[in-house]
PDB file of C-alpha atoms and ligand atoms in Angstrom:
ATOM      1  CA  MET A  16       0.042  -0.173  -0.026  1.00 70.00           C
ATOM      2  CA  MET A  17       1.384   3.838  -0.884  1.00 76.00           C
ATOM      3  CA  GLU A  18       2.076   5.821   2.219  1.00 80.00           C
ATOM      4  CA  GLU A  19      -0.923   8.293   1.136  1.00 78.00           C
ATOM      5  CA  GLU A  20      -3.225   5.422   1.089  1.00 83.00           C
ATOM      6  CA  PHE A  21      -2.777   4.808   4.866  1.00 88.00           C
ATOM      7  CA  TYR A  22      -3.832   8.958   5.767  1.00 93.00           C
ATOM      8  CA  THR A  23      -6.890  10.539   5.897  1.00 93.00           C
ATOM      9  CA  VAL A  24      -6.269  14.250   5.809  1.00 95.00           C
ATOM     10  CA  TYR A  25      -8.435  15.857   8.516  1.00 96.00           C
ATOM     11  CA  LYS A  26      -8.127  19.734   9.166  1.00 96.00           C
ATOM     12  CA  GLY A  27      -4.388  19.338   7.704  1.00 95.00           C
ATOM     13  CA  VAL A  28      -3.309  16.508   9.787  1.00 96.00           C
ATOM     14  CA  TYR A  29      -2.657  12.966   8.601  1.00 96.00           C
ATOM     15  CA  LEU A  30      -5.071  10.047  10.226  1.00 97.00           C
ATOM     16  CA  PRO A  31      -4.580   6.664   9.677  1.00 95.00           C
ATOM     17  CA  SER A  32      -7.641   6.012   7.419  1.00 94.00           C
ATOM     18  CA  SER A  33      -8.554   2.491   8.655  1.00 92.00           C
ATOM     19  CA  VAL A  34      -9.178   3.749  12.235  1.00 94.00           C
ATOM     20  CA  TYR A  35     -10.701   7.288  11.560  1.00 96.00           C
ATOM     21  CA  THR A  36     -13.558   7.305   8.676  1.00 96.00           C
ATOM     22  CA  PRO A  37     -15.672  10.166   7.622  1.00 96.00           C
ATOM     23  CA  GLU A  38     -18.756   8.388   9.726  1.00 97.00           C
ATOM     24  CA  SER A  39     -16.256   8.519  12.886  1.00 97.00           C
ATOM     25  CA  LEU A  40     -15.047  12.153  12.275  1.00 97.00           C
ATOM     26  CA  LYS A  41     -18.715  13.549  12.079  1.00 97.00           C
ATOM     27  CA  TYR A  42     -19.612  11.835  15.257  1.00 97.00           C
ATOM     28  CA  PHE A  43     -16.912  13.458  16.681  1.00 97.00           C
ATOM     29  CA  GLU A  44     -17.723  16.989  15.260  1.00 97.00           C
ATOM     30  CA  GLU A  45     -21.142  16.318  16.377  1.00 97.00           C
ATOM     31  CA  PHE A  46     -20.560  15.030  20.127  1.00 98.00           C
ATOM     32  CA  VAL A  47     -22.330  16.618  22.768  1.00 98.00           C
ATOM     33  CA  PHE A  48     -20.001  17.216  25.754  1.00 98.00           C
ATOM     34  CA  ARG A  49     -21.546  17.307  29.407  1.00 98.00           C
ATOM     35  CA  PRO A  50     -19.458  19.947  31.810  1.00 97.00           C
ATOM     36  CA  ASP A  51     -18.628  16.778  34.187  1.00 98.00           C
ATOM     37  CA  ASP A  52     -16.891  14.463  31.282  1.00 98.00           C
ATOM     38  CA  ILE A  53     -13.397  14.105  32.006  1.00 98.00           C
ATOM     39  CA  ILE A  54     -11.228  13.873  28.969  1.00 98.00           C
ATOM     40  CA  THR A  55      -7.441  12.677  28.704  1.00 98.00           C
ATOM     41  CA  ILE A  56      -5.913  14.558  25.676  1.00 98.00           C
ATOM     42  CA  ILE A  57      -2.620  13.452  24.413  1.00 98.00           C
ATOM     43  CA  TYR A  58      -0.429  13.144  21.777  1.00 98.00           C
ATOM     44  CA  PRO A  59      -0.007   9.655  20.513  1.00 98.00           C
ATOM     45  CA  LYS A  60       2.816   7.373  22.321  1.00 98.00           C
ATOM     46  CA  SER A  61       2.784  10.208  25.178  1.00 98.00           C
ATOM     47  CA  GLY A  62       1.142   7.947  27.797  1.00 98.00           C
ATOM     48  CA  THR A  63      -2.464   7.639  26.762  1.00 98.00           C
ATOM     49  CA  VAL A  64      -3.163   3.717  27.789  1.00 98.00           C
ATOM     50  CA  TRP A  65      -1.562   4.786  30.793  1.00 98.00           C
ATOM     51  CA  MET A  66      -4.140   7.296  31.542  1.00 98.00           C
ATOM     52  CA  GLN A  67      -6.747   5.105  30.798  1.00 98.00           C
ATOM     53  CA  GLU A  68      -5.762   3.200  33.491  1.00 98.00           C
ATOM     54  CA  ILE A  69      -5.140   5.986  35.825  1.00 98.00           C
ATOM     55  CA  VAL A  70      -8.041   7.954  35.533  1.00 98.00           C
ATOM     56  CA  PRO A  71     -10.898   5.296  36.232  1.00 98.00           C
ATOM     57  CA  LEU A  72      -8.988   3.953  39.164  1.00 98.00           C
ATOM     58  CA  ILE A  73      -9.001   7.476  40.282  1.00 98.00           C
ATOM     59  CA  MET A  74     -12.784   7.582  39.957  1.00 98.00           C
ATOM     60  CA  SER A  75     -13.338   4.398  41.068  1.00 98.00           C
ATOM     61  CA  GLY A  76     -11.623   5.591  44.392  1.00 98.00           C
ATOM     62  CA  GLY A  77      -9.208   2.621  43.783  1.00 98.00           C
ATOM     63  CA  ASP A  78     -11.761  -0.410  43.001  1.00 98.00           C
ATOM     64  CA  PRO A  79      -9.745  -2.553  40.126  1.00 97.00           C
ATOM     65  CA  ALA A  80     -12.901  -3.362  38.844  1.00 97.00           C
ATOM     66  CA  PRO A  81     -13.295  -1.380  35.786  1.00 97.00           C
ATOM     67  CA  VAL A  82      -9.600  -1.742  34.917  1.00 98.00           C
ATOM     68  CA  ASP A  83      -9.736  -5.235  35.299  1.00 97.00           C
ATOM     69  CA  THR A  84     -12.835  -5.917  33.301  1.00 98.00           C
ATOM     70  CA  ILE A  85     -13.264  -3.491  30.356  1.00 98.00           C
ATOM     71  CA  VAL A  86     -10.728  -3.098  27.696  1.00 97.00           C
ATOM     72  CA  ASN A  87      -9.013   0.328  27.399  1.00 98.00           C
ATOM     73  CA  TRP A  88     -10.478   1.478  24.366  1.00 97.00           C
ATOM     74  CA  LYS A  89     -13.977   0.622  25.884  1.00 98.00           C
ATOM     75  CA  ARG A  90     -13.318   2.073  29.331  1.00 98.00           C
ATOM     76  CA  VAL A  91     -11.813   5.396  28.239  1.00 98.00           C
ATOM     77  CA  PRO A  92     -12.844   5.532  24.588  1.00 98.00           C
ATOM     78  CA  TRP A  93     -11.132   7.700  22.138  1.00 98.00           C
ATOM     79  CA  LEU A  94     -13.907  10.081  20.856  1.00 98.00           C
ATOM     80  CA  GLU A  95     -12.815   9.958  16.987  1.00 97.00           C
ATOM     81  CA  ALA A  96     -12.009   6.365  16.327  1.00 97.00           C
ATOM     82  CA  HIS A  97     -14.340   4.483  14.343  1.00 95.00           C
ATOM     83  CA  GLN A  98     -15.411   1.896  16.997  1.00 93.00           C
ATOM     84  CA  THR A  99     -16.929   4.660  19.096  1.00 97.00           C
ATOM     85  CA  SER A 100     -20.291   5.285  17.898  1.00 94.00           C
ATOM     86  CA  SER A 101     -21.243   1.740  18.848  1.00 96.00           C
ATOM     87  CA  LEU A 102     -20.321   2.499  22.311  1.00 97.00           C
ATOM     88  CA  LYS A 103     -23.667   4.625  23.113  1.00 97.00           C
ATOM     89  CA  LEU A 104     -21.757   7.115  24.904  1.00 98.00           C
ATOM     90  CA  GLU A 105     -24.888   9.233  25.523  1.00 97.00           C
ATOM     91  CA  GLN A 106     -26.478   6.921  27.509  1.00 98.00           C
ATOM     92  CA  ARG A 107     -23.135   6.250  29.990  1.00 98.00           C
ATOM     93  CA  PRO A 108     -23.933   7.841  33.357  1.00 98.00           C
ATOM     94  CA  SER A 109     -21.696  11.009  34.513  1.00 98.00           C
ATOM     95  CA  PRO A 110     -19.240  11.259  34.889  1.00 98.00           C
ATOM     96  CA  ARG A 111     -17.715   9.800  31.775  1.00 98.00           C
ATOM     97  CA  LEU A 112     -14.358   9.077  30.924  1.00 98.00           C
ATOM     98  CA  LEU A 113     -13.247   9.854  27.185  1.00 98.00           C
ATOM     99  CA  THR A 114      -9.783  10.277  25.289  1.00 98.00           C
ATOM    100  CA  THR A 115      -8.671  12.470  21.963  1.00 98.00           C
ATOM    101  CA  HIS A 116      -5.411  12.806  20.084  1.00 98.00           C
ATOM    102  CA  PHE A 117      -6.572  15.867  18.447  1.00 98.00           C
ATOM    103  CA  HIS A 118      -5.369  19.300  18.661  1.00 98.00           C
ATOM    104  CA  TYR A 119      -7.081  22.155  20.741  1.00 98.00           C
ATOM    105  CA  ASN A 120      -8.410  23.967  17.613  1.00 97.00           C
ATOM    106  CA  MET A 121      -9.922  20.638  16.381  1.00 97.00           C
ATOM    107  CA  MET A 122     -12.212  20.202  19.293  1.00 98.00           C
ATOM    108  CA  PRO A 123     -15.914  19.893  18.621  1.00 97.00           C
ATOM    109  CA  SER A 124     -18.001  23.111  19.265  1.00 96.00           C
ATOM    110  CA  SER A 125     -19.643  21.600  22.109  1.00 98.00           C
ATOM    111  CA  PHE A 126     -16.421  21.557  23.999  1.00 98.00           C
ATOM    112  CA  PHE A 127     -15.612  25.113  24.012  1.00 97.00           C
ATOM    113  CA  GLU A 128     -19.194  25.761  24.922  1.00 97.00           C
ATOM    114  CA  VAL A 129     -19.182  23.224  27.875  1.00 97.00           C
ATOM    115  CA  LYS A 130     -15.626  23.116  28.809  1.00 97.00           C
ATOM    116  CA  PRO A 131     -15.396  19.793  30.470  1.00 98.00           C
ATOM    117  CA  LYS A 132     -12.341  18.602  32.648  1.00 98.00           C
ATOM    118  CA  VAL A 133      -9.206  18.011  30.508  1.00 98.00           C
ATOM    119  CA  ILE A 134      -6.060  16.411  31.753  1.00 98.00           C
ATOM    120  CA  TYR A 135      -3.127  16.933  28.753  1.00 98.00           C
ATOM    121  CA  VAL A 136      -0.306  15.027  29.066  1.00 98.00           C
ATOM    122  CA  MET A 137       2.973  15.688  27.570  1.00 98.00           C
ATOM    123  CA  ARG A 138       6.234  13.771  27.129  1.00 98.00           C
ATOM    124  CA  ASN A 139       9.792  14.649  25.618  1.00 98.00           C
ATOM    125  CA  PRO A 140       9.232  14.388  21.758  1.00 98.00           C
ATOM    126  CA  LYS A 141      12.453  12.323  21.496  1.00 98.00           C
ATOM    127  CA  ASP A 142      11.035   9.602  23.487  1.00 98.00           C
ATOM    128  CA  VAL A 143       7.627  10.231  21.780  1.00 98.00           C
ATOM    129  CA  PHE A 144       9.617   9.790  18.295  1.00 98.00           C
ATOM    130  CA  THR A 145      11.147   6.270  19.564  1.00 98.00           C
ATOM    131  CA  SER A 146       8.086   5.123  21.007  1.00 98.00           C
ATOM    132  CA  SER A 147       6.203   5.614  17.771  1.00 98.00           C
ATOM    133  CA  PHE A 148       8.983   4.108  15.549  1.00 98.00           C
ATOM    134  CA  TYR A 149       8.653   1.148  17.057  1.00 97.00           C
ATOM    135  CA  HIS A 150       4.925   1.087  17.420  1.00 97.00           C
ATOM    136  CA  HIS A 151       4.501   1.629  13.487  1.00 96.00           C
ATOM    137  CA  GLU A 152       6.664  -1.421  13.043  1.00 95.00           C
ATOM    138  CA  ALA A 153       4.191  -3.490  15.144  1.00 95.00           C
ATOM    139  CA  ALA A 154       1.241  -2.109  13.835  1.00 94.00           C
ATOM    140  CA  SER A 155      -0.324  -3.125  10.447  1.00 90.00           C
ATOM    141  CA  PHE A 156      -2.902  -0.329   9.957  1.00 89.00           C
ATOM    142  CA  LEU A 157       0.051   2.576  10.440  1.00 93.00           C
ATOM    143  CA  VAL A 158       2.487   3.356   7.619  1.00 92.00           C
ATOM    144  CA  ASN A 159       5.652   1.222   7.338  1.00 93.00           C
ATOM    145  CA  PRO A 160       8.312   3.755   9.190  1.00 96.00           C
ATOM    146  CA  GLY A 161      11.095   2.755   6.897  1.00 96.00           C
ATOM    147  CA  PRO A 162      14.670   3.919   7.686  1.00 97.00           C
ATOM    148  CA  GLN A 163      14.542   5.691  11.472  1.00 98.00           C
ATOM    149  CA  THR A 164      16.396   9.154   9.939  1.00 98.00           C
ATOM    150  CA  GLU A 165      13.741   9.268   7.164  1.00 97.00           C
ATOM    151  CA  PHE A 166      10.687   8.642  10.002  1.00 98.00           C
ATOM    152  CA  LEU A 167      12.526  11.272  12.289  1.00 98.00           C
ATOM    153  CA  HIS A 168      12.070  13.850   9.224  1.00 98.00           C
ATOM    154  CA  LYS A 169       8.630  12.595   9.211  1.00 97.00           C
ATOM    155  CA  PHE A 170       8.074  13.144  12.764  1.00 98.00           C
ATOM    156  CA  LEU A 171       9.750  16.790  12.868  1.00 98.00           C
ATOM    157  CA  ASP A 172       7.700  17.621   9.821  1.00 98.00           C
ATOM    158  CA  GLY A 173       4.193  16.455  11.112  1.00 97.00           C
ATOM    159  CA  LYS A 174       3.939  14.095   8.397  1.00 96.00           C
ATOM    160  CA  VAL A 175       2.917  11.743  10.692  1.00 97.00           C
ATOM    161  CA  MET A 176      -0.576  10.592  12.694  1.00 97.00           C
ATOM    162  CA  PHE A 177      -2.285  13.507  14.245  1.00 98.00           C
ATOM    163  CA  GLY A 178       0.149  15.968  12.641  1.00 98.00           C
ATOM    164  CA  SER A 179       3.017  18.277  14.432  1.00 98.00           C
ATOM    165  CA  TRP A 180       4.146  17.315  18.062  1.00 98.00           C
ATOM    166  CA  PHE A 181       4.860  21.007  18.365  1.00 98.00           C
ATOM    167  CA  ASP A 182       1.511  22.315  17.134  1.00 98.00           C
ATOM    168  CA  HIS A 183      -0.205  19.989  19.259  1.00 98.00           C
ATOM    169  CA  VAL A 184       1.703  20.994  22.583  1.00 98.00           C
ATOM    170  CA  LYS A 185       1.448  24.575  21.808  1.00 97.00           C
ATOM    171  CA  SER A 186      -2.098  24.268  20.838  1.00 97.00           C
ATOM    172  CA  TRP A 187      -3.065  22.429  24.278  1.00 98.00           C
ATOM    173  CA  LEU A 188      -0.631  24.915  26.477  1.00 97.00           C
ATOM    174  CA  ASN A 189      -2.208  28.354  24.844  1.00 96.00           C
ATOM    175  CA  ALA A 190      -5.655  27.040  25.218  1.00 97.00           C
ATOM    176  CA  GLU A 191      -8.244  29.531  26.618  1.00 92.00           C
ATOM    177  CA  ASP A 192     -10.097  28.987  29.603  1.00 87.00           C
ATOM    178  CA  ARG A 193      -7.204  26.951  31.199  1.00 87.00           C
ATOM    179  CA  GLU A 194      -8.845  26.583  34.672  1.00 93.00           C
ATOM    180  CA  HIS A 195     -10.707  23.508  33.382  1.00 97.00           C
ATOM    181  CA  ILE A 196      -7.305  22.114  31.946  1.00 98.00           C
ATOM    182  CA  MET A 197      -4.628  20.176  34.014  1.00 98.00           C
ATOM    183  CA  HIS A 198      -1.077  20.079  32.336  1.00 98.00           C
ATOM    184  CA  ILE A 199       1.075  17.222  33.577  1.00 98.00           C
ATOM    185  CA  SER A 200       4.136  15.293  31.545  1.00 98.00           C
ATOM    186  CA  TYR A 201       4.971  12.069  31.616  1.00 98.00           C
ATOM    187  CA  GLU A 202       8.114  12.747  33.321  1.00 98.00           C
ATOM    188  CA  GLU A 203       6.289  13.646  36.415  1.00 98.00           C
ATOM    189  CA  MET A 204       4.475  10.953  36.143  1.00 98.00           C
ATOM    190  CA  ILE A 205       7.507   8.478  35.607  1.00 98.00           C
ATOM    191  CA  MET A 206       9.553  10.618  38.739  1.00 98.00           C
ATOM    192  CA  ASP A 207       6.831  10.350  41.315  1.00 98.00           C
ATOM    193  CA  LEU A 208       3.337   8.514  40.376  1.00 98.00           C
ATOM    194  CA  LYS A 209       1.775   8.854  44.137  1.00 98.00           C
ATOM    195  CA  ASP A 210       2.217  12.906  43.559  1.00 98.00           C
ATOM    196  CA  ALA A 211       0.816  12.719  39.918  1.00 98.00           C
ATOM    197  CA  VAL A 212      -2.122  10.517  41.022  1.00 98.00           C
ATOM    198  CA  GLY A 213      -2.668  12.698  44.141  1.00 98.00           C
ATOM    199  CA  ARG A 214      -2.776  16.067  42.098  1.00 98.00           C
ATOM    200  CA  MET A 215      -5.111  14.630  39.711  1.00 98.00           C
ATOM    201  CA  ALA A 216      -7.592  13.583  42.115  1.00 98.00           C
ATOM    202  CA  GLN A 217      -7.621  16.864  43.368  1.00 98.00           C
ATOM    203  CA  PHE A 218      -8.111  18.488  39.810  1.00 98.00           C
ATOM    204  CA  LEU A 219     -10.804  15.933  39.261  1.00 98.00           C
ATOM    205  CA  GLN A 220     -12.231  16.777  42.933  1.00 98.00           C
ATOM    206  CA  LYS A 221     -11.943  13.048  44.029  1.00 98.00           C
ATOM    207  CA  SER A 222     -11.341  12.886  47.523  1.00 97.00           C
ATOM    208  CA  LEU A 223      -8.950  10.090  48.168  1.00 98.00           C
ATOM    209  CA  ASP A 224      -6.878   9.054  51.254  1.00 97.00           C
ATOM    210  CA  HIS A 225      -3.233   8.152  51.283  1.00 97.00           C
ATOM    211  CA  GLU A 226      -3.423   4.132  51.090  1.00 98.00           C
ATOM    212  CA  ALA A 227      -6.080   4.757  47.960  1.00 98.00           C
ATOM    213  CA  ILE A 228      -3.721   6.987  46.151  1.00 98.00           C
ATOM    214  CA  GLU A 229      -0.483   4.667  47.204  1.00 98.00           C
ATOM    215  CA  LYS A 230      -2.475   1.367  45.648  1.00 98.00           C
ATOM    216  CA  ILE A 231      -3.633   3.158  42.228  1.00 98.00           C
ATOM    217  CA  ALA A 232       0.004   4.397  41.734  1.00 98.00           C
ATOM    218  CA  ASP A 233       1.124   0.921  42.562  1.00 98.00           C
ATOM    219  CA  ARG A 234      -1.414  -0.918  40.248  1.00 98.00           C
ATOM    220  CA  CYS A 235      -0.210   1.533  37.264  1.00 98.00           C
ATOM    221  CA  LEU A 236       3.431   0.991  37.943  1.00 98.00           C
ATOM    222  CA  PHE A 237       4.566  -0.209  34.375  1.00 98.00           C
ATOM    223  CA  LYS A 238       5.707  -3.523  35.885  1.00 98.00           C
ATOM    224  CA  ASN A 239       2.165  -3.858  37.103  1.00 98.00           C
ATOM    225  CA  MET A 240       0.115  -2.421  34.222  1.00 98.00           C
ATOM    226  CA  ARG A 241       1.766  -4.359  31.501  1.00 96.00           C
ATOM    227  CA  LYS A 242       0.317  -7.436  33.309  1.00 97.00           C
ATOM    228  CA  ASN A 243      -3.100  -6.190  32.681  1.00 98.00           C
ATOM    229  CA  ASN A 244      -4.845  -7.879  29.544  1.00 97.00           C
ATOM    230  CA  MET A 245      -7.265  -5.412  29.468  1.00 97.00           C
ATOM    231  CA  SER A 246      -4.886  -2.775  28.770  1.00 97.00           C
ATOM    232  CA  ASN A 247      -1.680  -4.435  26.651  1.00 96.00           C
ATOM    233  CA  TYR A 248      -3.332  -4.845  23.889  1.00 95.00           C
ATOM    234  CA  SER A 249      -2.820  -8.469  24.005  1.00 94.00           C
ATOM    235  CA  THR A 250      -6.382  -9.249  23.253  1.00 93.00           C
ATOM    236  CA  VAL A 251      -5.892  -7.645  19.937  1.00 92.00           C
ATOM    237  CA  PRO A 252      -4.729 -10.103  16.727  1.00 89.00           C
ATOM    238  CA  ARG A 253      -1.277 -10.237  16.060  1.00 92.00           C
ATOM    239  CA  VAL A 254      -2.605  -9.397  12.218  1.00 89.00           C
ATOM    240  CA  PHE A 255      -3.296  -5.942  13.430  1.00 89.00           C
ATOM    241  CA  MET A 256      -0.747  -5.041  16.066  1.00 93.00           C
ATOM    242  CA  ASP A 257       2.124  -7.756  16.177  1.00 93.00           C
ATOM    243  CA  GLN A 258       3.977  -7.446  19.266  1.00 92.00           C
ATOM    244  CA  THR A 259       6.477 -10.225  18.746  1.00 93.00           C
ATOM    245  CA  LYS A 260       7.977  -7.352  16.712  1.00 94.00           C
ATOM    246  CA  SER A 261       7.527  -4.689  19.844  1.00 95.00           C
ATOM    247  CA  GLU A 262       5.383  -4.495  22.784  1.00 96.00           C
ATOM    248  CA  PHE A 263       2.882  -1.773  23.191  1.00 96.00           C
ATOM    249  CA  LEU A 264       3.888  -1.601  26.628  1.00 97.00           C
ATOM    250  CA  ARG A 265       7.561  -1.552  25.460  1.00 98.00           C
ATOM    251  CA  LYS A 266       9.951  -0.194  28.078  1.00 98.00           C
ATOM    252  CA  GLY A 267       8.213   2.810  29.892  1.00 98.00           C
ATOM    253  CA  ILE A 268      10.791   4.957  30.729  1.00 98.00           C
ATOM    254  CA  ALA A 269      11.835   8.509  30.407  1.00 98.00           C
ATOM    255  CA  GLY A 270      15.416   9.141  28.346  1.00 98.00           C
ATOM    256  CA  ASP A 271      15.129   5.590  26.223  1.00 98.00           C
ATOM    257  CA  TRP A 272      15.751   8.079  22.728  1.00 98.00           C
ATOM    258  CA  LYS A 273      19.530   8.000  24.227  1.00 98.00           C
ATOM    259  CA  ASN A 274      19.649   4.284  23.092  1.00 98.00           C
ATOM    260  CA  GLN A 275      17.935   5.088  19.711  1.00 98.00           C
ATOM    261  CA  LEU A 276      18.992   8.157  18.136  1.00 98.00           C
ATOM    262  CA  THR A 277      22.115   8.511  16.628  1.00 98.00           C
ATOM    263  CA  VAL A 278      24.161  11.816  17.816  1.00 98.00           C
ATOM    264  CA  ALA A 279      23.584  13.180  14.185  1.00 98.00           C
ATOM    265  CA  GLU A 280      19.949  12.481  14.768  1.00 98.00           C
ATOM    266  CA  ALA A 281      19.933  14.116  17.959  1.00 98.00           C
ATOM    267  CA  GLU A 282      21.694  17.137  17.423  1.00 98.00           C
ATOM    268  CA  TYR A 283      19.272  17.549  14.039  1.00 98.00           C
ATOM    269  CA  PHE A 284      16.088  16.998  16.632  1.00 98.00           C
ATOM    270  CA  ASP A 285      17.598  19.676  19.074  1.00 98.00           C
ATOM    271  CA  THR A 286      18.042  22.232  16.162  1.00 98.00           C
ATOM    272  CA  VAL A 287      14.251  21.725  14.917  1.00 98.00           C
ATOM    273  CA  TYR A 288      13.253  21.759  18.527  1.00 98.00           C
ATOM    274  CA  LYS A 289      14.787  25.229  19.456  1.00 97.00           C
ATOM    275  CA  ASP A 290      13.437  26.973  16.397  1.00 98.00           C
ATOM    276  CA  LYS A 291       9.844  25.729  16.321  1.00 97.00           C
ATOM    277  CA  MET A 292       9.580  26.186  20.637  1.00 97.00           C
ATOM    278  CA  LYS A 293      11.852  29.604  20.077  1.00 95.00           C
ATOM    279  CA  ASP A 294       8.922  32.013  20.799  1.00 92.00           C
ATOM    280  CA  PHE A 295       7.390  29.548  23.649  1.00 92.00           C
ATOM    281  CA  GLN A 296       7.903  30.461  26.993  1.00 90.00           C
ATOM    282  CA  TYR A 297       6.994  27.098  28.807  1.00 94.00           C
ATOM    283  CA  LYS A 298       9.645  25.261  31.319  1.00 93.00           C
ATOM    284  CA  PHE A 299       9.096  21.715  29.993  1.00 97.00           C
ATOM    285  CA  ALA A 300      10.328  18.492  32.741  1.00 96.00           C
ATOM    286  CA  TRP A 301      12.683  17.286  30.222  1.00 97.00           C
ATOM    287  CA  GLU A 302      14.446  20.378  29.420  1.00 93.00           C
TER     288      GLU A 302
HETATM  289  P1  A3P B 420       7.379   2.974  25.142  1.00 70.07           P
HETATM  290  O1  A3P B 420       7.280   2.818  23.894  1.00 70.07           O
HETATM  291  O2  A3P B 420       8.546   4.224  25.468  1.00 70.07           O
HETATM  292  O3  A3P B 420       7.653   2.111  25.961  1.00 70.07           O
HETATM  293  P2  A3P B 420       0.209   5.599  24.380  1.00 70.07           P
HETATM  294  O4  A3P B 420      -0.438   5.065  25.242  1.00 70.07           O
HETATM  295  O5  A3P B 420       0.183   7.341  24.344  1.00 70.07           O
HETATM  296  O6  A3P B 420       0.407   4.929  22.795  1.00 70.07           O
HETATM  297  O7  A3P B 420       1.794   5.568  25.058  1.00 70.07           O
HETATM  298  C1  A3P B 420       2.720   4.543  24.832  1.00 70.07           C
HETATM  299  C2  A3P B 420       3.872   4.725  25.582  1.00 70.07           C
HETATM  300  O8  A3P B 420       3.468   4.904  27.093  1.00 70.07           O
HETATM  301  C3  A3P B 420       4.642   3.382  25.595  1.00 70.07           C
HETATM  302  O9  A3P B 420       5.997   4.173  25.917  1.00 70.07           O
HETATM  303  C4  A3P B 420       3.966   2.942  26.956  1.00 70.07           C
HETATM  304  O10 A3P B 420       4.916   1.799  27.356  1.00 70.07           O
HETATM  305  C5  A3P B 420       4.158   3.756  27.768  1.00 70.07           C
HETATM  306  N1  A3P B 420       3.374   3.343  28.836  1.00 70.07           N
HETATM  307  C6  A3P B 420       1.989   3.057  29.180  1.00 70.07           C
HETATM  308  N2  A3P B 420       1.838   2.442  30.512  1.00 70.07           N
HETATM  309  C7  A3P B 420       2.878   3.099  30.859  1.00 70.07           C
HETATM  310  C8  A3P B 420       3.228   2.781  32.670  1.00 70.07           C
HETATM  311  N3  A3P B 420       2.175   2.463  33.415  1.00 70.07           N
HETATM  312  N4  A3P B 420       4.355   3.627  33.094  1.00 70.07           N
HETATM  313  C9  A3P B 420       5.129   3.858  31.980  1.00 70.07           C
HETATM  314  N5  A3P B 420       4.930   4.309  30.766  1.00 70.07           N
HETATM  315  C10 A3P B 420       3.797   3.448  29.933  1.00 70.07           C
END
């Protein structure tokens, strides 16, 4: 299959055509939010599945039943994905737990009217690239990444699924009405998961005692979470995702780019990063 056949261009951004269809994008555009919806918003490969574990556990007060019995894509569905309209989200009780990979300016009108709670997660883009490179090798619905340097150029040019990492992060950090948006980084979560869970619970106005926070953080540690068959994609047939090539829950660390990028690639990355972020004031956890 030619590269362009893998993608639909939607609002200037590449989307894998087999997962995001005209019908599913229409469903997203017409989605009616509620003020108490909780949406995790994340550029791909920055910790989406991790958040699909953490947020339901916070909301259940640490009861593992939702994450033990419901697969992640039904538990916290992607609003834009093709299977989502069949989940009858309009019938789910509040608070509904939702996710999306979209940029701020791609959100539907109801989002701006209702202003539901958002947790936006960011990750060092060099690690996002590394994770994405392996994910593209394993997933048959994604473009073959080809040689690493070639894929790096595509990533830095935003010619990958969900477009430019730079545009995505800037769009959500520059969002208006920021009091309904919490920003957190993958690196902060790696550094101190208990603290991150506690802060998220506070933002979600869920009162949790120390013991519950500890229990949730422990369950969501990489080594524990990767055993959860409802979250590790082991139920997905190998023809869609061949985890013998790369597991979905692959390494779960900060800084793996150092094992992956050549010196020249890392230098090129830094040059592009500096240029794209030069007028942007924000102290990221990885800087
Ligand atoms: P790596 O490929 O670097 O291991 P997404 O869910 O947005 O696609 O992101 C996937 C990345 O998040 C993968 O990164 C995956 O291992 C990591 N991840 C998932 N759960 C995690 C956890 N509990 N702790 C740390 N990293 C986790």
